[in-house]
Amino acid sequence: MEVISQVWRSDLALLALDGVAVKHHATYVVAESGLLLLRRAPLRRDVARWTALAESLFPEGRPIVVGVDDPGAAQSDLAAFEEVGFTVGTSIALVAEAGDVASVPATRYDVRPLVSEEDWQARARVLPLRHDEKAAADQIAAERRLSEAGNGTWWGGFDGLRLVGAAGIVVLGTHSRCQGVDLDPVARGTGLAARLVAASVQHAGAAQGATTSMVVAAKGHSAISLYEEVGFRRSEAQVRASRPGAR
């Protein structure tokens, strides 16, 4: 299946870069991480069939995500999955030409890439509280693999030796994908988030040749205005139905 959505193409490329097997079929794509991407929004009568396929692909109570490959998708396209235990949500993809991302004046914090063992150990302290210890360790290990392989860079905002913010970016050919911003509460409202985003995009362009960049945020999230302030523009919607794994 040829994926037409820019954000889903980017998601699949990120998964493949981290070693996740991605297999294309005639009308759907499967990523072994738990993603089933459909070519078009299913009819209500077909939801049971797609759910059964997902459960056969990802057994033993594993988390499942079902998406639809449509840049203009609406939450109603997957609403029928709510009747079988899924939660449906919408994210917004924003894109920018590398040269359109504005430089941000220096804040009180030092902004630089995470490099040392101490830097990466400090990364955990700015992760959202929803992360349990294992999830945090898995995420940081994946970020570090991408960084040390030269595929991405994670930037930190430091107050002296203390890490108070972090943002990542991964380069996929001529395209870069921002990985979001995590801040210590003390750094909120200081301009650090915007500076981290701008620094990461500009570095991906200057050092690795990325001409465009993308970031994805939940619909209605306050981060969207931050990305728009530094030069990103809304591009497309991404709708997904999610079901957590069994505990």
Short mmCIF file of C-alpha atoms in Angstrom, two decimals:
data_model
loop_
_atom_site.label_atom_id
_atom_site.label_comp_id
_atom_site.label_asym_id
_atom_site.label_seq_id
_atom_site.Cartn_x
_atom_site.Cartn_y
_atom_site.Cartn_z
CA MET A 1 0.00 0.00 0.00
CA GLU A 2 1.31 3.44 -0.90
CA VAL A 3 0.91 5.76 2.09
CA ILE A 4 -0.25 9.22 1.03
CA SER A 5 -0.35 10.97 4.42
CA GLN A 6 2.88 12.80 5.14
CA VAL A 7 2.55 12.32 8.89
CA TRP A 8 1.90 8.58 8.64
CA ARG A 9 4.86 8.21 6.23
CA SER A 10 6.97 10.00 8.80
CA ASP A 11 5.69 7.76 11.63
CA LEU A 12 6.46 4.60 9.67
CA ALA A 13 9.94 5.87 8.78
CA LEU A 14 10.65 6.58 12.45
CA LEU A 15 9.55 3.07 13.42
CA ALA A 16 11.67 1.47 10.71
CA LEU A 17 14.68 3.55 11.75
CA ASP A 18 14.35 2.15 15.27
CA GLY A 19 14.28 -1.41 13.97
CA VAL A 20 10.52 -1.99 13.96
CA ALA A 21 9.39 -4.25 11.09
CA VAL A 22 6.89 -2.55 8.76
CA LYS A 23 4.98 -4.61 6.19
CA HIS A 24 2.79 -3.20 3.41
CA HIS A 25 -0.29 -5.08 2.20
CA ALA A 26 -2.80 -4.17 -0.50
CA THR A 27 -5.17 -2.20 1.74
CA TYR A 28 -3.30 -1.82 5.02
CA VAL A 29 0.13 -1.50 6.62
CA VAL A 30 1.29 -3.32 9.74
CA ALA A 31 4.07 -2.20 12.08
CA GLU A 32 5.05 -4.81 14.64
CA SER A 33 4.97 -2.15 17.37
CA GLY A 34 1.17 -2.52 17.33
CA LEU A 35 0.05 -0.28 14.47
CA LEU A 36 -2.54 -1.21 11.84
CA LEU A 37 -2.85 1.58 9.25
CA LEU A 38 -5.89 1.36 6.97
CA ARG A 39 -6.00 2.81 3.47
CA ARG A 40 -9.41 4.36 4.07
CA ALA A 41 -11.94 4.81 6.86
CA PRO A 42 -13.77 1.53 7.45
CA LEU A 43 -17.50 1.02 7.19
CA ARG A 44 -19.15 0.27 10.52
CA ARG A 45 -19.84 -3.32 9.45
CA ASP A 46 -16.11 -3.87 8.83
CA VAL A 47 -14.88 -2.71 12.24
CA ALA A 48 -15.24 -6.18 13.78
CA ARG A 49 -13.16 -7.67 10.95
CA TRP A 50 -10.38 -5.11 11.32
CA THR A 51 -10.39 -5.52 15.10
CA ALA A 52 -10.08 -9.28 14.75
CA LEU A 53 -7.18 -8.84 12.33
CA ALA A 54 -5.40 -6.48 14.74
CA GLU A 55 -5.88 -8.91 17.64
CA SER A 56 -4.47 -11.74 15.56
CA LEU A 57 -1.45 -9.64 14.59
CA PHE A 58 -0.82 -8.34 18.11
CA PRO A 59 -1.92 -11.10 20.50
CA GLU A 60 -1.50 -11.57 24.23
CA GLY A 61 -3.11 -8.31 25.22
CA ARG A 62 -0.62 -6.06 23.45
CA PRO A 63 -1.48 -2.38 22.82
CA ILE A 64 -3.13 -1.73 19.45
CA VAL A 65 -3.35 1.45 17.38
CA VAL A 66 -5.55 1.66 14.28
CA GLY A 67 -5.04 4.61 11.94
CA VAL A 68 -6.50 5.80 8.65
CA ASP A 69 -4.29 7.06 5.82
CA ASP A 70 -6.17 10.26 5.04
CA PRO A 71 -4.65 13.76 5.42
CA GLY A 72 -8.16 15.14 5.81
CA ALA A 73 -9.34 12.53 8.29
CA ALA A 74 -11.90 13.37 10.96
CA GLN A 75 -12.41 11.74 14.35
CA SER A 76 -15.75 10.39 13.14
CA ASP A 77 -13.90 8.19 10.62
CA LEU A 78 -12.87 5.81 13.40
CA ALA A 79 -15.67 6.50 15.88
CA ALA A 80 -17.12 3.00 15.46
CA PHE A 81 -14.00 1.57 17.14
CA GLU A 82 -15.14 3.17 20.41
CA GLU A 83 -17.91 0.55 20.53
CA VAL A 84 -15.27 -2.21 20.78
CA GLY A 85 -13.13 -0.67 23.50
CA PHE A 86 -10.89 1.78 21.67
CA THR A 87 -10.31 5.47 22.40
CA VAL A 88 -10.27 7.72 19.33
CA GLY A 89 -8.11 10.83 19.18
CA THR A 90 -6.89 13.37 16.66
CA SER A 91 -3.48 14.96 16.31
CA ILE A 92 -2.43 17.87 14.13
CA ALA A 93 0.70 17.74 11.98
CA LEU A 94 2.50 21.03 11.42
CA VAL A 95 5.25 21.54 8.85
CA ALA A 96 7.86 24.20 8.15
CA GLU A 97 10.60 24.89 5.67
CA ALA A 98 13.88 24.85 7.57
CA GLY A 99 14.59 28.44 6.59
CA ASP A 100 11.22 29.61 7.90
CA VAL A 101 11.86 28.59 11.50
CA ALA A 102 12.72 31.74 13.36
CA SER A 103 15.74 32.07 15.62
CA VAL A 104 14.75 32.56 19.23
CA PRO A 105 16.64 35.03 21.45
CA ALA A 106 18.81 33.49 24.14
CA THR A 107 17.13 32.64 27.40
CA ARG A 108 18.82 32.31 30.77
CA TYR A 109 19.47 28.66 29.92
CA ASP A 110 22.34 27.04 28.03
CA VAL A 111 21.02 25.02 25.05
CA ARG A 112 23.17 22.19 23.69
CA PRO A 113 22.91 18.55 22.53
CA LEU A 114 22.77 15.71 25.05
CA VAL A 115 26.06 13.86 24.76
CA SER A 116 27.47 12.56 28.02
CA GLU A 117 26.30 9.75 30.26
CA GLU A 118 25.28 12.38 32.80
CA ASP A 119 23.22 14.21 30.17
CA TRP A 120 21.25 11.09 29.32
CA GLN A 121 20.74 10.16 32.96
CA ALA A 122 19.32 13.65 33.54
CA ARG A 123 16.92 13.21 30.59
CA ALA A 124 14.54 11.15 32.73
CA ARG A 125 13.86 13.96 35.17
CA VAL A 126 11.99 16.07 32.62
CA LEU A 127 9.82 13.28 31.22
CA PRO A 128 6.07 13.64 31.95
CA LEU A 129 4.93 12.06 35.20
CA ARG A 130 2.74 9.59 33.31
CA HIS A 131 5.84 7.61 32.35
CA ASP A 132 6.56 4.69 34.63
CA GLU A 133 10.18 3.70 35.25
CA LYS A 134 10.32 1.05 32.52
CA ALA A 135 8.57 3.20 29.92
CA ALA A 136 10.94 6.07 30.67
CA ALA A 137 13.98 3.81 30.39
CA ASP A 138 12.74 2.35 27.09
CA GLN A 139 12.06 5.80 25.63
CA ILE A 140 15.44 7.20 26.64
CA ALA A 141 17.24 4.12 25.30
CA ALA A 142 15.49 4.54 21.93
CA GLU A 143 16.36 8.25 21.82
CA ARG A 144 19.97 7.53 22.65
CA ARG A 145 20.26 4.84 19.96
CA LEU A 146 18.98 7.27 17.33
CA SER A 147 21.29 10.00 18.58
CA GLU A 148 24.42 7.87 18.75
CA ALA A 149 23.71 6.42 15.29
CA GLY A 150 23.70 9.94 13.87
CA ASN A 151 20.00 9.83 12.95
CA GLY A 152 18.82 12.32 15.52
CA THR A 153 19.84 14.83 18.16
CA TRP A 154 18.31 15.49 21.56
CA TRP A 155 18.82 19.00 22.85
CA GLY A 156 18.85 20.03 26.47
CA GLY A 157 18.24 23.31 28.22
CA PHE A 158 20.55 23.58 31.22
CA ASP A 159 20.44 25.84 34.24
CA GLY A 160 24.08 25.42 35.19
CA LEU A 161 24.48 21.64 35.39
CA ARG A 162 20.76 20.99 35.90
CA LEU A 163 18.70 19.81 32.92
CA VAL A 164 15.39 21.70 32.86
CA GLY A 165 14.17 20.98 29.32
CA ALA A 166 14.71 18.65 26.38
CA ALA A 167 13.61 18.35 22.76
CA GLY A 168 14.56 15.86 20.06
CA ILE A 169 14.70 15.81 16.29
CA VAL A 170 15.23 12.91 13.89
CA VAL A 171 16.39 13.35 10.30
CA LEU A 172 14.70 11.21 7.63
CA GLY A 173 16.47 12.10 4.38
CA THR A 174 15.61 15.70 3.55
CA HIS A 175 12.84 15.72 6.15
CA SER A 176 13.19 16.13 9.92
CA ARG A 177 10.70 15.18 12.59
CA CYS A 178 10.57 17.01 15.90
CA GLN A 179 10.01 14.73 18.87
CA GLY A 180 8.29 17.17 21.19
CA VAL A 181 9.44 19.22 24.16
CA ASP A 182 9.59 18.22 27.83
CA LEU A 183 10.10 20.92 30.45
CA ASP A 184 10.71 21.07 34.15
CA PRO A 185 7.94 23.26 35.67
CA VAL A 186 10.54 25.89 36.61
CA ALA A 187 11.31 26.47 32.92
CA ARG A 188 7.75 26.94 31.69
CA GLY A 189 6.93 30.34 30.31
CA THR A 190 10.60 31.29 29.93
CA GLY A 191 10.90 30.86 26.16
CA LEU A 192 13.07 27.77 26.53
CA ALA A 193 10.65 25.50 24.64
CA ALA A 194 10.70 27.74 21.57
CA ARG A 195 14.47 28.02 21.68
CA LEU A 196 14.88 24.22 21.89
CA VAL A 197 12.59 23.69 18.89
CA ALA A 198 14.29 26.37 16.81
CA ALA A 199 17.78 25.16 17.66
CA SER A 200 16.96 21.56 16.77
CA VAL A 201 15.33 22.41 13.41
CA GLN A 202 18.08 24.80 12.40
CA HIS A 203 20.77 22.26 13.28
CA ALA A 204 19.01 19.52 11.29
CA GLY A 205 18.97 21.83 8.29
CA ALA A 206 22.49 23.20 8.56
CA ALA A 207 24.31 20.04 9.64
CA GLN A 208 22.24 17.26 8.08
CA GLY A 209 20.56 18.84 5.06
CA ALA A 210 16.93 18.60 6.16
CA THR A 211 14.93 21.11 4.14
CA THR A 212 11.55 20.60 5.82
CA SER A 213 10.47 19.72 9.34
CA MET A 214 7.34 18.30 10.93
CA VAL A 215 5.94 18.19 14.43
CA VAL A 216 2.77 16.49 15.69
CA ALA A 217 0.65 17.57 18.66
CA ALA A 218 -2.71 16.51 20.04
CA LYS A 219 -5.59 18.57 18.67
CA GLY A 220 -6.23 21.51 20.96
CA HIS A 221 -2.89 21.18 22.78
CA SER A 222 -1.26 24.44 23.84
CA ALA A 223 2.00 23.35 22.15
CA ILE A 224 0.43 24.02 18.74
CA SER A 225 0.63 27.77 19.28
CA LEU A 226 4.29 27.42 20.28
CA TYR A 227 5.14 25.66 17.02
CA GLU A 228 3.20 28.23 15.01
CA GLU A 229 5.10 31.03 16.72
CA VAL A 230 8.45 29.69 15.49
CA GLY A 231 7.27 29.15 11.90
CA PHE A 232 5.29 25.89 11.63
CA ARG A 233 1.96 25.79 9.79
CA ARG A 234 -0.86 23.28 10.16
CA SER A 235 -0.73 20.65 7.45
CA GLU A 236 -2.99 17.66 8.09
CA ALA A 237 -4.88 15.69 10.71
CA GLN A 238 -3.94 12.27 12.04
CA VAL A 239 -6.74 10.17 13.50
CA ARG A 240 -6.08 7.00 15.48
CA ALA A 241 -8.02 4.54 17.59
CA SER A 242 -6.00 3.19 20.53
CA ARG A 243 -6.47 0.35 22.95
CA PRO A 244 -3.98 -0.20 25.80
CA GLY A 245 -2.44 -3.56 26.47
CA ALA A 246 -3.59 -5.83 29.25
CA ARG A 247 -1.91 -5.25 32.61
#
